[in-house]
């Protein structure tokens, strides 16, 4: 059996703002609005469909993106250029730092709705320790 994630809905206060924010950081395109959704498609075909819900109903979720070293450089530069606070850890105890887990690089930051975004260059468990 071949099972693949096709899409997921990302709750937001402003779907356009959240989709454009993440698309800019990841250097991907925002897709055409489809019903209540503003999508961005990732290179593996998974679509993140941003949808508006009341702000008080948004529960922070975690989204991790595996990227190449070169892509990390561009993403990290865009995070810094935008003045976005970033962290080496998901608990936000190491501000202004990146991590080097499994011999790669990783960074955490929040999107406009408060979701935790993570960029990594190596999957966890794939190499040397932190």
mmCIF file of C-alpha atoms in Angstrom:
data_model
loop_
_atom_site.group_PDB
_atom_site.id
_atom_site.type_symbol
_atom_site.label_atom_id
_atom_site.label_comp_id
_atom_site.label_asym_id
_atom_site.label_seq_id
_atom_site.Cartn_x
_atom_site.Cartn_y
_atom_site.Cartn_z
ATOM 1 C CA UNK A 1 0.000 0.000 0.000
ATOM 2 C CA UNK A 2 1.216 3.494 -0.781
ATOM 3 C CA UNK A 3 -0.127 6.153 1.575
ATOM 4 C CA UNK A 4 0.858 9.783 1.121
ATOM 5 C CA UNK A 5 -0.215 12.983 2.814
ATOM 6 C CA UNK A 6 -2.017 15.030 0.165
ATOM 7 C CA UNK A 7 -3.064 18.189 2.029
ATOM 8 C CA UNK A 8 -3.835 19.597 5.427
ATOM 9 C CA UNK A 9 -5.781 22.642 6.571
ATOM 10 C CA UNK A 10 -3.853 25.293 8.474
ATOM 11 C CA UNK A 11 -6.082 27.498 10.638
ATOM 12 C CA UNK A 12 -5.361 31.204 10.486
ATOM 13 C CA UNK A 13 -6.769 34.605 11.411
ATOM 14 C CA UNK A 14 -6.095 35.814 7.858
ATOM 15 C CA UNK A 15 -5.541 33.040 5.333
ATOM 16 C CA UNK A 16 -3.981 35.314 2.711
ATOM 17 C CA UNK A 17 -1.525 36.817 5.213
ATOM 18 C CA UNK A 18 -0.485 33.413 6.574
ATOM 19 C CA UNK A 19 -0.144 31.790 3.145
ATOM 20 C CA UNK A 20 1.870 34.706 1.752
ATOM 21 C CA UNK A 21 4.064 34.794 4.867
ATOM 22 C CA UNK A 22 5.038 31.125 4.637
ATOM 23 C CA UNK A 23 5.298 31.131 0.835
ATOM 24 C CA UNK A 24 7.731 34.047 1.041
ATOM 25 C CA UNK A 25 9.847 32.390 3.747
ATOM 26 C CA UNK A 26 9.951 29.041 1.895
ATOM 27 C CA UNK A 27 10.281 30.675 -1.550
ATOM 28 C CA UNK A 28 7.239 28.897 -2.988
ATOM 29 C CA UNK A 29 4.171 30.206 -4.807
ATOM 30 C CA UNK A 30 0.776 30.936 -3.314
ATOM 31 C CA UNK A 31 -1.866 29.040 -5.259
ATOM 32 C CA UNK A 32 -5.230 30.264 -6.496
ATOM 33 C CA UNK A 33 -7.901 30.691 -3.861
ATOM 34 C CA UNK A 34 -10.186 27.663 -3.841
ATOM 35 C CA UNK A 35 -13.388 28.087 -1.857
ATOM 36 C CA UNK A 36 -12.359 29.150 1.645
ATOM 37 C CA UNK A 37 -8.732 28.048 1.153
ATOM 38 C CA UNK A 38 -5.506 29.760 0.115
ATOM 39 C CA UNK A 39 -3.062 26.964 -0.767
ATOM 40 C CA UNK A 40 0.681 26.654 -1.022
ATOM 41 C CA UNK A 41 2.063 23.502 -2.606
ATOM 42 C CA UNK A 42 5.307 21.970 -1.443
ATOM 43 C CA UNK A 43 7.771 20.192 -3.730
ATOM 44 C CA UNK A 44 6.571 16.740 -2.657
ATOM 45 C CA UNK A 45 2.999 17.568 -3.751
ATOM 46 C CA UNK A 46 1.597 18.189 -0.276
ATOM 47 C CA UNK A 47 -0.627 21.257 -0.110
ATOM 48 C CA UNK A 48 -1.080 23.454 2.944
ATOM 49 C CA UNK A 49 -4.563 24.960 2.679
ATOM 50 C CA UNK A 50 -4.879 28.073 4.825
ATOM 51 C CA UNK A 51 -8.388 28.763 6.136
ATOM 52 C CA UNK A 52 -9.784 31.458 8.415
ATOM 53 C CA UNK A 53 -11.306 30.519 11.746
ATOM 54 C CA UNK A 54 -11.996 32.752 14.777
ATOM 55 C CA UNK A 55 -8.699 33.696 16.432
ATOM 56 C CA UNK A 56 -9.815 32.306 19.791
ATOM 57 C CA UNK A 57 -10.341 28.883 18.164
ATOM 58 C CA UNK A 58 -6.825 28.584 16.744
ATOM 59 C CA UNK A 59 -4.763 25.915 18.469
ATOM 60 C CA UNK A 60 -1.054 26.208 17.769
ATOM 61 C CA UNK A 61 0.238 23.370 15.589
ATOM 62 C CA UNK A 62 3.746 22.395 14.553
ATOM 63 C CA UNK A 63 4.871 22.167 10.914
ATOM 64 C CA UNK A 64 8.384 20.949 10.050
ATOM 65 C CA UNK A 65 9.942 21.351 6.605
ATOM 66 C CA UNK A 66 12.903 19.339 5.361
ATOM 67 C CA UNK A 67 15.086 21.443 3.055
ATOM 68 C CA UNK A 68 18.517 21.312 1.451
ATOM 69 C CA UNK A 69 21.481 23.189 2.917
ATOM 70 C CA UNK A 70 21.238 25.779 0.116
ATOM 71 C CA UNK A 71 17.503 26.217 0.705
ATOM 72 C CA UNK A 72 18.168 26.623 4.431
ATOM 73 C CA UNK A 73 20.558 29.479 3.666
ATOM 74 C CA UNK A 74 17.887 31.343 1.675
ATOM 75 C CA UNK A 75 15.112 30.641 4.181
ATOM 76 C CA UNK A 76 17.259 31.671 7.126
ATOM 77 C CA UNK A 77 18.277 34.873 5.326
ATOM 78 C CA UNK A 78 14.599 35.730 4.665
ATOM 79 C CA UNK A 79 13.741 35.056 8.339
ATOM 80 C CA UNK A 80 16.545 37.386 9.436
ATOM 81 C CA UNK A 81 15.739 40.056 6.816
ATOM 82 C CA UNK A 82 12.100 40.106 7.978
ATOM 83 C CA UNK A 83 13.172 40.565 11.602
ATOM 84 C CA UNK A 84 11.385 37.372 12.661
ATOM 85 C CA UNK A 85 12.409 36.041 16.057
ATOM 86 C CA UNK A 86 13.866 32.559 15.666
ATOM 87 C CA UNK A 87 14.993 29.857 18.036
ATOM 88 C CA UNK A 88 17.187 26.755 18.139
ATOM 89 C CA UNK A 89 14.500 24.869 20.079
ATOM 90 C CA UNK A 90 10.729 24.364 20.004
ATOM 91 C CA UNK A 91 10.320 25.667 23.567
ATOM 92 C CA UNK A 92 11.719 29.070 22.572
ATOM 93 C CA UNK A 93 14.455 29.028 25.192
ATOM 94 C CA UNK A 94 17.335 29.625 22.743
ATOM 95 C CA UNK A 95 16.437 32.814 20.853
ATOM 96 C CA UNK A 96 18.696 34.014 18.066
ATOM 97 C CA UNK A 97 20.292 30.581 17.629
ATOM 98 C CA UNK A 98 19.985 27.628 15.270
ATOM 99 C CA UNK A 99 20.587 23.972 16.124
ATOM 100 C CA UNK A 100 22.842 21.371 14.526
ATOM 101 C CA UNK A 101 20.924 18.177 15.296
ATOM 102 C CA UNK A 102 21.959 15.081 13.344
ATOM 103 C CA UNK A 103 24.789 17.014 11.709
ATOM 104 C CA UNK A 104 22.428 19.431 9.955
ATOM 105 C CA UNK A 105 20.879 22.770 10.772
ATOM 106 C CA UNK A 106 17.485 23.646 12.175
ATOM 107 C CA UNK A 107 15.525 26.701 13.208
ATOM 108 C CA UNK A 108 12.097 27.415 14.702
ATOM 109 C CA UNK A 109 9.870 30.471 14.244
ATOM 110 C CA UNK A 110 6.181 31.381 14.488
ATOM 111 C CA UNK A 111 3.786 32.212 11.673
ATOM 112 C CA UNK A 112 1.209 35.049 11.950
ATOM 113 C CA UNK A 113 -1.378 32.717 13.557
ATOM 114 C CA UNK A 114 1.115 31.461 16.154
ATOM 115 C CA UNK A 115 1.855 28.070 14.632
ATOM 116 C CA UNK A 116 5.331 26.708 15.264
ATOM 117 C CA UNK A 117 7.306 26.412 12.049
ATOM 118 C CA UNK A 118 10.522 24.405 11.846
ATOM 119 C CA UNK A 119 13.107 24.198 9.084
ATOM 120 C CA UNK A 120 15.595 21.296 9.152
ATOM 121 C CA UNK A 121 18.275 20.049 6.789
ATOM 122 C CA UNK A 122 18.483 16.512 8.208
ATOM 123 C CA UNK A 123 15.626 14.287 9.421
ATOM 124 C CA UNK A 124 15.820 13.532 13.133
ATOM 125 C CA UNK A 125 17.695 10.316 13.830
ATOM 126 C CA UNK A 126 19.571 10.420 10.516
ATOM 127 C CA UNK A 127 23.060 11.332 11.695
ATOM 128 C CA UNK A 128 25.316 12.561 14.466
ATOM 129 C CA UNK A 129 23.812 13.798 17.735
ATOM 130 C CA UNK A 130 23.078 17.409 18.620
#
